[in-house]
Coordinates of N, CA, C and O in Angstrom, one line a residue:
M1 N 0.3 -1.1 -0.3 CA 0.1 0.1 0.1 C 1.3 1.3 0.0 O 2.1 1.5 0.9
G2 N 1.1 1.9 -0.9 CA 2.1 3.7 -1.8 C 1.0 4.6 -0.4 O -0.3 4.7 -0.5
M3 N 2.2 4.9 -0.4 CA 1.5 6.4 0.6 C 1.2 7.7 -1.1 O 2.5 7.4 -1.3
S4 N 0.8 8.6 -0.3 CA 1.0 9.8 -1.4 C 1.6 11.1 -0.4 O 1.7 11.2 1.0
V5 N 2.8 11.9 -0.8 CA 2.9 12.8 -0.5 C 2.5 14.0 -1.2 O 1.9 14.6 -1.7
T6 N 2.2 14.7 0.2 CA 1.8 15.7 0.5 C 2.4 17.1 1.0 O 4.0 17.2 1.9
I7 N 2.1 18.0 0.3 CA 3.0 19.5 0.9 C 1.9 20.8 1.8 O 0.6 19.8 1.8
S8 N 2.8 21.0 3.2 CA 1.5 21.9 3.8 C 2.9 22.8 4.2 O 4.3 22.5 4.2
V9 N 2.3 23.9 4.9 CA 3.3 24.3 5.8 C 3.9 23.8 6.8 O 3.0 23.4 8.1
A10 N 5.1 24.2 6.9 CA 6.3 23.7 7.9 C 5.4 24.3 9.8 O 5.1 25.3 9.4
T11 N 5.6 23.5 10.0 CA 5.4 24.0 12.1 C 6.2 24.1 12.8 O 7.6 23.3 11.9
E12 N 6.9 24.1 13.9 CA 7.4 24.3 15.0 C 8.0 22.6 14.9 O 9.1 22.6 15.7
Q13 N 6.7 22.3 15.3 CA 7.3 20.2 14.8 C 8.4 19.9 14.5 O 8.3 18.5 14.1
D14 N 8.3 20.5 13.2 CA 9.1 19.9 11.6 C 10.5 20.5 11.7 O 11.4 19.8 11.4
V15 N 11.1 22.0 12.4 CA 12.4 21.7 11.9 C 13.0 20.7 12.4 O 14.0 20.7 11.7
E16 N 13.7 20.4 13.3 CA 14.4 19.3 13.7 C 14.8 18.3 12.5 O 15.5 18.1 11.6
Q17 N 13.2 17.8 11.9 CA 13.9 17.4 10.5 C 13.7 18.2 9.2 O 14.5 17.4 8.9
I18 N 13.4 18.8 9.5 CA 13.6 19.9 9.1 C 15.2 20.1 8.3 O 15.7 20.0 7.9
F19 N 16.0 20.2 9.6 CA 17.3 20.9 10.2 C 18.0 19.1 9.5 O 19.2 19.3 8.6
R20 N 17.1 18.0 10.0 CA 18.5 16.9 9.5 C 18.4 16.2 7.7 O 19.3 15.5 7.8
L21 N 17.0 17.1 7.2 CA 17.0 16.4 5.9 C 17.8 17.9 5.8 O 18.5 16.9 4.0
Q22 N 17.7 18.4 5.9 CA 18.6 19.4 4.9 C 20.3 19.5 5.1 O 21.3 19.4 4.0
Y23 N 20.9 18.5 5.9 CA 22.0 18.4 6.0 C 22.4 17.1 5.2 O 23.6 17.1 4.9
L24 N 21.2 15.7 5.2 CA 21.2 15.2 4.5 C 21.6 15.8 2.7 O 22.6 14.9 1.8
C25 N 20.4 16.8 2.3 CA 20.4 16.4 1.0 C 21.5 17.6 1.0 O 21.9 17.0 -0.7
F26 N 22.3 18.3 1.3 CA 23.4 19.1 1.1 C 24.7 18.2 0.6 O 25.3 19.6 0.2
Q27 N 24.6 17.3 1.0 CA 25.9 16.5 1.3 C 26.4 16.5 -0.5 O 27.7 16.7 -0.8
G28 N 25.1 15.9 -1.6 CA 26.2 16.3 -3.0 C 26.4 17.7 -3.3 O 27.4 17.1 -4.2
E29 N 25.7 18.5 -3.0 CA 26.2 20.1 -2.8 C 27.5 19.5 -3.0 O 28.3 20.8 -3.7
A30 N 27.8 20.1 -1.6 CA 28.7 20.0 -0.9 C 30.3 19.1 -2.2 O 30.7 19.6 -2.1
A31 N 30.2 18.4 -2.1 CA 30.6 17.0 -3.0 C 31.0 17.8 -4.3 O 32.2 17.4 -4.7
L32 N 30.0 18.4 -4.5 CA 30.0 18.8 -6.3 C 31.0 19.8 -6.4 O 31.8 20.3 -7.5
Y33 N 31.4 20.2 -5.5 CA 32.3 21.7 -5.2 C 33.2 22.1 -4.7 O 33.9 22.2 -4.2
G34 N 33.3 20.2 -3.2 CA 34.7 20.0 -2.9 C 34.8 20.5 -1.4 O 35.5 22.3 -1.4
N35 N 33.7 21.4 -1.1 CA 33.3 22.4 0.2 C 31.6 21.9 1.1 O 31.0 22.0 0.6
Y36 N 32.2 22.0 2.4 CA 31.5 21.3 3.2 C 31.4 22.8 4.2 O 30.9 21.9 4.8
R37 N 31.6 24.1 3.6 CA 31.0 25.1 4.2 C 29.8 25.7 4.0 O 30.0 26.9 4.2
I38 N 29.5 24.9 2.8 CA 28.2 25.7 2.1 C 26.5 26.0 3.6 O 26.9 25.3 4.5
D39 N 26.0 27.3 3.2 CA 25.2 27.5 4.8 C 25.0 26.4 5.0 O 24.3 26.3 6.1
P40 N 23.7 25.5 3.8 CA 23.2 24.6 4.7 C 23.0 23.2 6.0 O 22.5 23.5 5.7
L41 N 24.9 23.1 4.9 CA 25.1 22.3 5.7 C 26.0 22.5 7.4 O 26.3 22.2 8.5
V42 N 26.0 23.8 7.6 CA 26.6 25.4 8.6 C 25.1 26.0 9.2 O 26.0 26.5 10.8
Q43 N 24.4 25.7 9.0 CA 23.1 26.4 9.7 C 22.2 25.2 11.2 O 22.6 24.4 11.0
S44 N 22.4 26.8 12.2 CA 22.1 26.1 13.3 C 21.1 26.0 13.3 O 20.1 26.4 12.6
L45 N 20.3 24.6 14.4 CA 19.3 24.5 14.5 C 18.4 25.6 14.2 O 17.0 25.8 14.9
D46 N 18.4 26.4 15.9 CA 18.2 27.7 16.1 C 17.8 28.7 15.4 O 16.8 29.4 15.1
S47 N 19.3 28.3 13.8 CA 18.9 29.8 12.9 C 17.3 28.9 11.2 O 16.3 29.7 11.1
V48 N 17.5 27.3 12.3 CA 16.1 26.6 11.4 C 15.0 27.4 11.8 O 13.9 26.9 11.1
R49 N 15.0 27.1 12.8 CA 13.6 27.6 13.5 C 13.4 28.6 13.4 O 11.8 29.4 13.3
Q50 N 14.0 30.2 12.9 CA 13.5 31.1 13.2 C 12.8 31.6 12.1 O 12.6 31.8 12.0
E51 N 13.8 30.9 10.6 CA 13.6 30.6 9.7 C 11.5 30.3 9.5 O 10.2 30.4 8.6
V52 N 11.1 28.9 10.0 CA 9.9 28.5 9.6 C 9.0 30.2 10.7 O 8.1 29.9 10.0
V53 N 9.3 29.7 11.9 CA 8.7 30.5 12.8 C 8.2 32.1 11.8 O 7.1 32.9 11.5
A54 N 9.1 33.2 10.6 CA 9.3 34.4 10.4 C 9.0 34.1 8.6 O 8.5 34.5 8.7
D55 N 9.6 33.0 7.7 CA 9.6 32.9 6.6 C 8.4 32.1 5.9 O 7.8 31.5 7.0
C56 N 8.5 32.2 5.2 CA 7.4 31.1 4.3 C 8.2 29.8 4.4 O 8.8 29.1 3.0
V57 N 7.1 29.0 5.0 CA 8.1 27.6 4.9 C 7.1 26.4 4.9 O 6.0 26.3 5.2
F58 N 7.1 25.5 3.6 CA 6.3 24.6 3.6 C 7.1 22.8 2.9 O 8.9 23.1 2.7
V59 N 6.7 22.2 3.0 CA 7.5 20.8 4.2 C 6.5 19.6 2.9 O 5.3 20.0 2.5
A60 N 7.2 18.7 2.8 CA 6.6 17.3 1.6 C 6.5 16.3 3.2 O 7.6 16.2 3.6
R61 N 5.6 15.5 2.9 CA 5.4 14.5 4.0 C 5.1 13.1 2.9 O 4.4 13.5 1.9
L62 N 5.9 12.3 3.8 CA 5.5 11.5 3.4 C 4.9 10.6 4.4 O 6.2 10.0 5.1
G63 N 3.7 10.3 5.0 CA 3.4 9.9 6.0 C 3.6 10.9 7.4 O 3.3 12.4 7.1
E64 N 4.1 11.0 8.2 CA 4.8 11.6 9.0 C 6.1 12.3 8.7 O 6.9 12.8 9.8
E65 N 7.1 12.0 7.8 CA 8.8 12.0 7.9 C 8.1 13.1 6.7 O 7.9 13.3 5.6
V66 N 9.3 14.2 6.7 CA 9.2 15.7 6.3 C 10.5 15.0 5.0 O 11.9 14.3 5.3
V67 N 10.1 14.8 3.6 CA 10.9 14.3 2.6 C 11.6 15.2 2.1 O 11.9 15.2 0.5
G68 N 10.5 16.4 2.7 CA 11.2 17.7 1.6 C 11.2 19.2 2.2 O 10.4 19.5 2.9
S69 N 11.4 20.2 1.3 CA 11.1 21.5 2.2 C 12.1 22.3 1.3 O 12.5 22.3 0.6
V70 N 11.7 23.7 2.1 CA 11.7 25.3 0.8 C 11.6 26.5 1.7 O 10.5 26.0 2.2
R71 N 11.6 27.5 1.4 CA 12.1 28.3 2.3 C 11.9 29.4 1.3 O 12.6 29.6 0.4
G72 N 11.2 30.5 2.0 CA 10.8 31.9 0.8 C 10.9 32.9 1.9 O 10.0 33.2 2.7
K73 N 11.3 34.2 1.5 CA 10.3 35.7 2.6 C 10.9 36.2 1.1 O 11.8 36.6 0.3
V74 N 9.7 37.3 1.3 CA 9.9 38.7 0.2 C 10.9 40.0 0.9 O 11.3 39.9 2.4
T75 N 11.9 40.3 0.3 CA 13.6 41.1 0.4 C 12.5 42.7 -0.1 O 11.8 42.5 -0.3
E76 N 13.7 43.0 0.1 CA 12.8 45.2 0.3 C 12.6 45.4 -0.8 O 12.0 46.5 -1.4
D77 N 12.7 44.8 -1.8 CA 12.4 45.5 -3.9 C 11.8 44.5 -4.0 O 11.2 44.9 -5.1
G78 N 10.6 43.3 -2.9 CA 9.2 43.0 -4.3 C 9.7 42.2 -4.8 O 8.5 41.4 -4.8
A79 N 10.9 41.4 -4.2 CA 10.5 39.7 -5.1 C 10.4 39.0 -3.8 O 11.2 39.5 -2.6
A80 N 10.4 37.9 -4.3 CA 10.7 36.4 -3.1 C 12.1 35.6 -3.5 O 12.2 35.3 -4.7
A81 N 12.7 35.8 -2.1 CA 13.7 34.7 -2.5 C 13.5 33.8 -1.4 O 12.7 33.5 -0.5
I82 N 13.9 32.2 -2.7 CA 13.4 30.5 -2.3 C 15.4 30.2 -1.8 O 16.0 30.4 -3.1
G83 N 14.7 29.3 -1.5 CA 16.2 29.0 -0.9 C 15.5 28.1 0.2 O 14.8 27.5 0.2
K84 N 16.8 27.2 -0.6 CA 17.4 25.9 0.5 C 15.9 24.9 0.1 O 15.6 24.5 1.1
L85 N 16.2 24.3 -1.2 CA 14.8 23.8 -1.5 C 15.7 21.9 -1.7 O 16.6 21.8 -2.3
C86 N 14.9 21.1 -1.3 CA 15.9 20.1 -0.7 C 14.8 19.0 -0.9 O 13.5 19.2 -0.2
V87 N 15.1 17.8 -1.4 CA 13.4 16.7 -1.5 C 15.1 15.2 -1.6 O 15.7 15.4 -1.4
H88 N 14.7 14.9 0.0 CA 14.6 12.9 0.8 C 15.4 12.6 -0.9 O 15.2 12.7 -1.6
P89 N 17.4 11.9 -0.9 CA 17.6 11.6 -2.0 C 17.1 10.2 -2.7 O 16.6 10.4 -3.7
R90 N 16.1 9.7 -1.8 CA 16.1 9.0 -1.9 C 14.2 8.9 -3.1 O 13.2 8.1 -3.9
L91 N 13.8 10.2 -3.0 CA 12.3 10.4 -3.8 C 12.7 11.7 -4.6 O 12.1 11.8 -5.0
Q92 N 13.9 12.1 -5.5 CA 14.3 12.8 -6.4 C 13.5 12.3 -7.4 O 13.8 11.1 -7.8
G93 N 13.1 13.5 -8.6 CA 12.9 13.2 -10.0 C 11.4 12.5 -9.9 O 11.2 12.4 -10.6
H94 N 10.9 12.6 -8.9 CA 9.2 12.1 -8.9 C 8.8 14.2 -8.9 O 7.0 13.8 -8.2
G95 N 8.9 14.8 -8.7 CA 8.8 16.3 -8.7 C 8.0 16.9 -7.7 O 7.0 17.8 -7.8
I96 N 8.5 16.2 -6.5 CA 8.2 16.5 -5.7 C 9.2 18.4 -5.8 O 8.5 19.5 -4.5
G97 N 10.0 18.1 -5.6 CA 10.6 19.5 -5.7 C 9.8 20.9 -6.8 O 9.5 21.9 -5.9
A98 N 9.4 20.9 -7.7 CA 8.2 21.1 -8.2 C 7.1 21.7 -8.0 O 7.0 22.6 -8.0
R99 N 6.7 20.8 -7.2 CA 5.5 21.0 -6.1 C 5.9 22.0 -4.8 O 5.0 22.9 -4.9
L100 N 7.2 21.6 -4.0 CA 7.4 22.3 -2.7 C 7.3 24.2 -3.6 O 7.2 24.7 -2.6
L101 N 8.6 24.7 -5.0 CA 8.5 25.0 -5.0 C 7.1 26.6 -5.6 O 6.8 27.5 -5.4
R102 N 6.1 25.8 -6.4 CA 4.9 26.4 -6.3 C 4.2 26.5 -5.2 O 3.3 27.3 -5.1
A103 N 4.2 25.7 -4.6 CA 3.3 26.5 -2.9 C 4.1 27.4 -2.5 O 3.3 28.5 -1.8
A104 N 5.7 27.3 -2.4 CA 5.9 28.6 -2.1 C 6.0 29.7 -3.0 O 5.9 31.0 -1.9
E105 N 6.4 29.8 -3.5 CA 5.6 30.4 -4.9 C 4.0 31.4 -5.2 O 3.3 33.1 -4.8
T106 N 3.4 30.4 -4.9 CA 1.7 30.8 -4.4 C 1.2 32.2 -3.5 O 1.2 32.2 -3.0
A107 N 2.2 31.2 -2.1 CA 1.8 31.8 -0.8 C 2.7 32.7 -1.2 O 2.3 33.6 0.2
L108 N 4.1 33.1 -1.7 CA 4.9 33.6 -1.5 C 4.1 35.6 -1.9 O 3.9 36.4 -1.7
S109 N 3.3 35.0 -3.5 CA 2.6 36.1 -4.4 C 1.2 36.3 -3.9 O 1.3 37.4 -3.5
E110 N 0.6 35.8 -3.0 CA -0.8 36.1 -2.6 C -0.5 36.2 -1.0 O -1.3 37.2 -1.0
Q111 N -0.1 35.8 -0.9 CA -0.3 36.4 1.5 C 0.9 37.3 1.7 O 0.9 38.0 2.5
R112 N 2.0 36.8 0.3 CA 3.0 37.9 1.0 C 3.2 39.2 -0.3 O 3.8 40.7 -0.3
G113 N 2.5 39.4 -0.5 CA 2.8 39.9 -2.1 C 4.3 40.2 -2.9 O 4.5 41.4 -4.0
A114 N 4.4 39.2 -3.0 CA 5.3 39.1 -4.2 C 5.1 39.2 -5.4 O 4.1 38.7 -6.2
T115 N 6.2 39.9 -6.7 CA 5.3 40.5 -8.1 C 6.5 39.0 -8.2 O 6.6 39.6 -9.7
R116 N 7.2 38.7 -7.8 CA 8.5 38.2 -9.0 C 9.5 37.8 -7.5 O 9.5 37.8 -6.3
F117 N 10.6 36.4 -7.9 CA 10.6 34.9 -7.8 C 11.9 34.8 -7.4 O 12.4 35.1 -8.8
R118 N 13.2 34.8 -7.1 CA 14.5 34.8 -7.4 C 14.7 33.5 -6.5 O 15.0 33.6 -5.4
L119 N 15.6 32.8 -7.2 CA 16.6 32.3 -6.0 C 17.9 31.7 -7.4 O 17.9 32.8 -7.7
H120 N 18.9 31.2 -6.4 CA 20.1 30.7 -6.7 C 20.7 29.1 -6.3 O 20.0 28.6 -5.6
T121 N 21.7 29.1 -6.9 CA 22.7 27.6 -7.3 C 23.6 27.6 -7.6 O 24.4 28.7 -8.7
G122 N 24.7 26.7 -7.2 CA 25.4 26.8 -7.6 C 25.7 26.1 -8.9 O 25.2 25.7 -9.7
H123 N 26.7 27.0 -9.9 CA 27.1 27.1 -11.6 C 27.4 25.3 -12.1 O 27.3 25.4 -12.9
R124 N 27.9 24.2 -11.4 CA 27.6 22.8 -11.8 C 26.3 22.6 -10.7 O 26.7 20.9 -11.6
S125 N 25.7 22.5 -10.7 CA 24.7 22.1 -10.0 C 23.4 21.7 -10.8 O 22.1 22.2 -11.2
E126 N 24.0 21.0 -11.9 CA 22.8 20.8 -13.9 C 21.7 20.7 -12.9 O 20.4 20.6 -13.7
G127 N 21.0 19.2 -12.0 CA 19.5 18.9 -11.9 C 19.1 20.5 -11.6 O 18.4 20.3 -11.8
N128 N 19.7 20.4 -10.4 CA 18.5 21.9 -9.8 C 18.7 22.8 -11.1 O 17.4 23.2 -11.0
L129 N 19.8 23.1 -11.7 CA 19.1 24.6 -13.1 C 18.2 23.7 -13.7 O 17.4 24.6 -14.1
R130 N 17.8 22.9 -13.9 CA 17.5 21.6 -15.4 C 15.3 21.8 -14.5 O 14.6 22.1 -15.3
L131 N 15.0 21.5 -13.1 CA 14.3 21.7 -12.6 C 13.6 23.2 -12.2 O 12.8 23.5 -13.0
Y132 N 14.4 24.4 -12.2 CA 14.7 25.5 -12.6 C 14.2 26.1 -13.8 O 12.7 26.2 -13.1
R133 N 14.6 26.1 -14.4 CA 14.4 26.5 -15.8 C 12.9 25.4 -16.5 O 12.4 26.0 -17.2
R134 N 12.3 23.9 -15.8 CA 11.7 23.6 -16.8 C 10.0 24.4 -15.5 O 9.3 24.5 -16.6
V135 N 10.0 24.6 -14.2 CA 9.8 25.7 -14.0 C 9.4 27.2 -14.7 O 8.6 27.8 -13.5
G136 N 10.0 27.4 -15.3 CA 9.6 29.0 -15.5 C 11.0 30.1 -15.6 O 10.9 31.1 -15.6
Y137 N 11.5 29.5 -14.3 CA 13.3 30.4 -14.1 C 13.8 30.5 -14.7 O 13.6 29.9 -15.8
E138 N 14.9 31.9 -15.4 CA 15.8 32.7 -16.1 C 17.3 33.1 -15.7 O 16.6 33.5 -13.9
T139 N 17.6 32.7 -15.9 CA 18.7 33.0 -15.9 C 19.4 35.0 -15.6 O 18.6 34.8 -16.6
V140 N 19.7 35.6 -14.4 CA 19.6 36.8 -14.8 C 21.0 37.3 -14.0 O 21.3 38.6 -14.1
G141 N 21.8 36.2 -13.7 CA 23.5 37.4 -13.4 C 23.7 35.8 -12.3 O 23.5 34.6 -12.2
R142 N 25.2 36.2 -11.9 CA 25.7 35.4 -11.3 C 26.1 36.5 -10.1 O 26.3 36.9 -10.4
S143 N 26.7 35.1 -8.8 CA 27.7 35.9 -7.9 C 27.9 35.1 -7.1 O 28.0 34.2 -7.2
T144 N 28.6 35.3 -5.7 CA 29.4 34.2 -5.6 C 29.5 34.1 -4.4 O 29.1 35.6 -3.3
G145 N 29.3 33.1 -3.4 CA 28.5 33.0 -2.2 C 29.2 33.0 -1.0 O 30.6 33.4 -1.7
A146 N 29.0 33.1 0.0 CA 29.1 34.0 0.9 C 31.0 32.3 1.2 O 32.4 32.6 1.8
D147 N 30.6 31.3 1.4 CA 31.2 29.7 0.7 C 31.7 29.9 0.5 O 33.1 29.3 -0.3
G148 N 32.0 31.4 -1.4 CA 32.8 30.7 -1.9 C 32.7 30.4 -3.5 O 33.8 30.1 -4.1
V149 N 31.2 29.9 -3.4 CA 31.0 28.5 -4.5 C 30.2 30.0 -5.3 O 29.9 31.0 -5.0
E150 N 30.3 29.1 -7.0 CA 29.7 30.5 -7.9 C 28.2 30.1 -7.9 O 27.7 29.1 -8.3
L151 N 27.7 31.6 -7.8 CA 26.1 30.9 -7.8 C 26.3 31.7 -9.4 O 26.0 32.6 -9.9
I152 N 25.2 30.3 -10.2 CA 24.3 31.4 -10.8 C 22.2 31.8 -10.5 O 21.8 30.7 -9.7
V153 N 21.9 33.3 -10.2 CA 21.1 33.6 -10.1 C 19.5 33.5 -11.4 O 20.5 33.7 -12.1
L154 N 18.4 33.6 -10.9 CA 17.2 32.8 -11.9 C 16.4 34.0 -10.8 O 16.0 33.7 -10.1
E155 N 15.5 34.1 -12.0 CA 14.2 35.2 -11.9 C 13.0 34.3 -12.8 O 12.9 34.1 -13.7
K156 N 11.6 34.9 -12.1 CA 10.8 34.2 -13.2 C 9.4 35.6 -12.0 O 10.2 35.9 -11.2
R157 N 8.8 36.3 -13.4 CA 7.5 36.8 -12.8 C 6.6 35.8 -11.6 O 6.5 35.1 -12.2
A158 N 5.7 36.7 -10.7 CA 4.6 35.5 -10.1 C 3.5 35.6 -11.4 O 3.7 36.4 -12.0
G159 N 3.5 34.2 -11.0 CA 2.5 33.9 -12.0 C 2.7 33.0 -12.7 O 1.5 33.1 -14.2
T160 N 4.1 33.2 -13.5 CA 4.4 32.6 -14.3 C 5.1 30.9 -14.4 O 5.6 30.8 -13.4
Y161 N 4.0 30.1 -14.5 CA 3.9 28.8 -14.2 C 4.2 28.0 -14.7 O 3.5 27.7 -15.7
A162 N 5.1 26.8 -14.7 CA 5.2 26.7 -16.1 C 4.6 25.0 -15.7 O 4.6 24.4 -14.5
A163 N 5.4 23.7 -16.1 CA 4.9 23.2 -15.9 C 5.5 22.5 -14.2 O 6.4 22.9 -14.1
T164 N 5.3 21.3 -14.1 CA 4.7 21.4 -12.2 C 5.6 20.0 -12.3 O 5.9 19.1 -11.4
A165 N 5.7 19.0 -13.6 CA 6.3 17.3 -13.4 C 7.3 17.0 -14.2 O 7.8 18.2 -15.5

């Protein structure tokens, strides 16, 4: 008997699962860049807790287990910064990341007034770039993260939803 993955707003009870999942999921990114000091791996539990309370955070659940998460917040320029999208390695490639992105985009637009969405990923992260482009994001620039990783910055206008699978 299979279970469906559901998407919902994260609660304070989800913080520890999000924290552990984030640590697991970003190991591959760290290995790709040979840099284990990337932000998702050094973020504290308290910092995750603060984001869950203050920001727009969604989780994907399989039963009681948190198997994916994403965070977003509206910045000073009216754009929504979306970040730390992660899906458990055993469930990647099934559209969960796209569903999480869509949930965050919808909430950030409808509830917090975001007019566009911005996210970034490492320049070698081809799987991430494929997902973001498939759901309508376009490259708008490059930057360097505090950890020294070269990042590709992508954006799209609110209300422009591409395929979610």
